[in-house]
Amino acid sequence: QVQLVESGGGLVQAGGSLRLSCAASGRAFGAYVMAWFRQAPGKERDLVASIGRSGGLTYYADSVKGRFTISRDNAKNTVYLQMNNLKPADTAVYYCAGDLNTTPRSGASDFRTWGQGTQVTVLS
């Protein structure tokens, strides 16, 4: 079973950039569809971006399209979320998630393996 650990969160000014990393330990990382979700206080946990097993297929929420880029390096067992032109509305805890039996465009219920999350705070 793959275990996931996020890193790279922190404070950033509006308009700035941040790169999140999700490191996987365990077997068969390349067999997992991976995704980033985020959850702000009092709000639902929403899909931000997802990526297929080989990295060839990606999906982005409309709210981040053109600003965020998801990528993966299966040789390093790592998935990334490059976040550019950050806005205060992007402030949330960001979670890495993966599953063996889903697709790049999926909801939270489709992912069974989760990291602990990393806080991203964007100052106005």
Tab-separated table of C-alpha atoms in Angstrom:
chain	number	residue	atom	x	y	z
A	1	GLN	CA	0.000	0.000	0.000
A	2	VAL	CA	1.321	3.426	-0.981
A	3	GLN	CA	1.647	6.096	1.712
A	4	LEU	CA	1.564	9.780	0.750
A	5	VAL	CA	3.256	12.782	2.358
A	6	GLU	CA	2.734	16.341	1.128
A	7	SER	CA	5.233	19.163	1.447
A	8	GLY	CA	5.864	22.631	0.081
A	9	GLY	CA	3.015	24.574	1.600
A	10	GLY	CA	3.420	27.864	3.381
A	11	LEU	CA	2.707	31.563	3.234
A	12	VAL	CA	2.891	33.336	-0.076
A	13	GLN	CA	1.848	36.754	-1.317
A	14	ALA	CA	-0.948	37.135	-3.826
A	15	GLY	CA	0.403	36.707	-7.321
A	16	GLY	CA	3.220	34.535	-6.113
A	17	SER	CA	4.032	30.919	-6.813
A	18	LEU	CA	4.427	27.766	-4.816
A	19	ARG	CA	5.221	24.178	-5.683
A	20	LEU	CA	3.711	21.353	-3.686
A	21	SER	CA	5.213	17.897	-3.658
A	22	CYS	CA	3.647	14.595	-2.727
A	23	ALA	CA	6.089	11.824	-1.978
A	24	ALA	CA	4.873	8.259	-2.112
A	25	SER	CA	6.408	5.390	-0.234
A	26	GLY	CA	5.515	1.853	-1.091
A	27	ARG	CA	4.952	-0.214	-4.148
A	28	ALA	CA	3.525	0.476	-7.548
A	29	PHE	CA	3.300	4.276	-7.476
A	30	GLY	CA	3.131	4.234	-11.254
A	31	ALA	CA	-0.093	2.256	-11.069
A	32	TYR	CA	-1.880	4.987	-9.111
A	33	VAL	CA	-3.965	7.742	-10.566
A	34	MET	CA	-2.986	10.793	-8.517
A	35	ALA	CA	-4.761	13.997	-7.608
A	36	TRP	CA	-4.606	17.151	-5.543
A	37	PHE	CA	-7.573	18.274	-3.507
A	38	ARG	CA	-8.009	21.290	-1.283
A	39	GLN	CA	-10.270	22.167	1.593
A	40	ALA	CA	-10.824	25.573	3.128
A	41	PRO	CA	-12.500	26.003	6.529
A	42	GLY	CA	-16.221	25.384	6.300
A	43	LYS	CA	-16.032	24.249	2.696
A	44	GLU	CA	-16.103	20.992	0.787
A	45	ARG	CA	-12.966	19.166	-0.197
A	46	ASP	CA	-12.645	19.948	-3.874
A	47	LEU	CA	-10.634	18.441	-6.679
A	48	VAL	CA	-7.896	20.776	-7.860
A	49	ALA	CA	-6.108	18.642	-10.415
A	50	SER	CA	-5.550	15.012	-11.275
A	51	ILE	CA	-3.177	13.055	-13.441
A	52	GLY	CA	-3.153	9.647	-15.041
A	53	ARG	CA	-0.738	6.855	-14.349
A	54	SER	CA	1.755	7.843	-17.028
A	55	GLY	CA	1.156	11.576	-16.727
A	56	GLY	CA	-0.361	11.840	-20.181
A	57	LEU	CA	-3.859	12.755	-19.042
A	58	THR	CA	-4.584	15.646	-16.712
A	59	TYR	CA	-7.646	17.392	-15.382
A	60	TYR	CA	-7.997	20.784	-13.729
A	61	ALA	CA	-10.752	22.510	-11.873
A	62	ASP	CA	-11.955	25.568	-13.734
A	63	SER	CA	-10.878	27.778	-10.846
A	64	VAL	CA	-7.213	26.849	-11.271
A	65	LYS	CA	-6.988	26.155	-14.986
A	66	GLY	CA	-4.182	28.138	-16.547
A	67	ARG	CA	-2.569	28.835	-13.171
A	68	PHE	CA	-1.807	25.399	-11.734
A	69	THR	CA	0.043	22.495	-13.301
A	70	ILE	CA	0.039	18.933	-12.051
A	71	SER	CA	2.875	16.615	-12.977
A	72	ARG	CA	4.418	13.386	-11.801
A	73	ASP	CA	7.753	11.663	-11.837
A	74	ASN	CA	7.168	7.966	-11.413
A	75	ALA	CA	10.894	7.284	-11.115
A	76	LYS	CA	10.920	9.525	-8.025
A	77	ASN	CA	7.539	8.359	-6.715
A	78	THR	CA	6.444	11.982	-6.580
A	79	VAL	CA	3.572	14.088	-7.839
A	80	TYR	CA	3.788	17.878	-7.989
A	81	LEU	CA	1.440	20.807	-8.086
A	82	GLN	CA	2.960	23.984	-9.461
A	83	MET	CA	0.782	26.896	-8.413
A	84	ASN	CA	1.269	30.250	-10.118
A	85	ASN	CA	-0.525	33.568	-9.772
A	86	LEU	CA	-1.884	32.534	-6.410
A	87	LYS	CA	-4.964	34.240	-5.057
A	88	PRO	CA	-6.326	34.529	-1.518
A	89	ALA	CA	-9.148	32.197	-2.593
A	90	ASP	CA	-6.533	29.490	-3.068
A	91	THR	CA	-5.926	29.436	0.679
A	92	ALA	CA	-6.670	25.934	1.915
A	93	VAL	CA	-5.190	22.711	3.124
A	94	TYR	CA	-3.991	20.835	0.072
A	95	TYR	CA	-4.197	17.064	0.049
A	96	CYS	CA	-2.533	14.552	-2.184
A	97	ALA	CA	-4.595	11.509	-3.071
A	98	GLY	CA	-4.202	8.386	-5.127
A	99	ASP	CA	-6.073	5.326	-6.214
A	100	LEU	CA	-5.476	2.244	-8.302
A	101	ASN	CA	-8.960	2.037	-9.735
A	102	THR	CA	-10.061	5.470	-10.825
A	103	THR	CA	-9.522	7.942	-13.663
A	104	PRO	CA	-7.765	11.321	-13.905
A	105	ARG	CA	-11.104	13.114	-13.647
A	106	SER	CA	-12.565	11.968	-10.366
A	107	GLY	CA	-14.033	13.149	-7.092
A	108	ALA	CA	-12.816	12.658	-3.547
A	109	SER	CA	-14.887	9.516	-3.079
A	110	ASP	CA	-12.949	7.867	-5.891
A	111	PHE	CA	-9.623	8.085	-4.059
A	112	ARG	CA	-8.811	5.751	-1.208
A	113	THR	CA	-5.247	6.778	-0.310
A	114	TRP	CA	-4.656	10.226	1.201
A	115	GLY	CA	-1.859	12.316	2.595
A	116	GLN	CA	-2.135	14.424	5.739
A	117	GLY	CA	-2.273	17.725	3.898
A	118	THR	CA	-0.162	20.847	3.692
A	119	GLN	CA	-1.377	24.361	4.442
A	120	VAL	CA	-1.240	26.997	1.732
A	121	THR	CA	-2.009	30.546	2.799
A	122	VAL	CA	-2.130	33.326	0.233
A	123	LEU	CA	-1.943	36.855	1.586
A	124	SER	CA	-3.953	39.589	-0.050
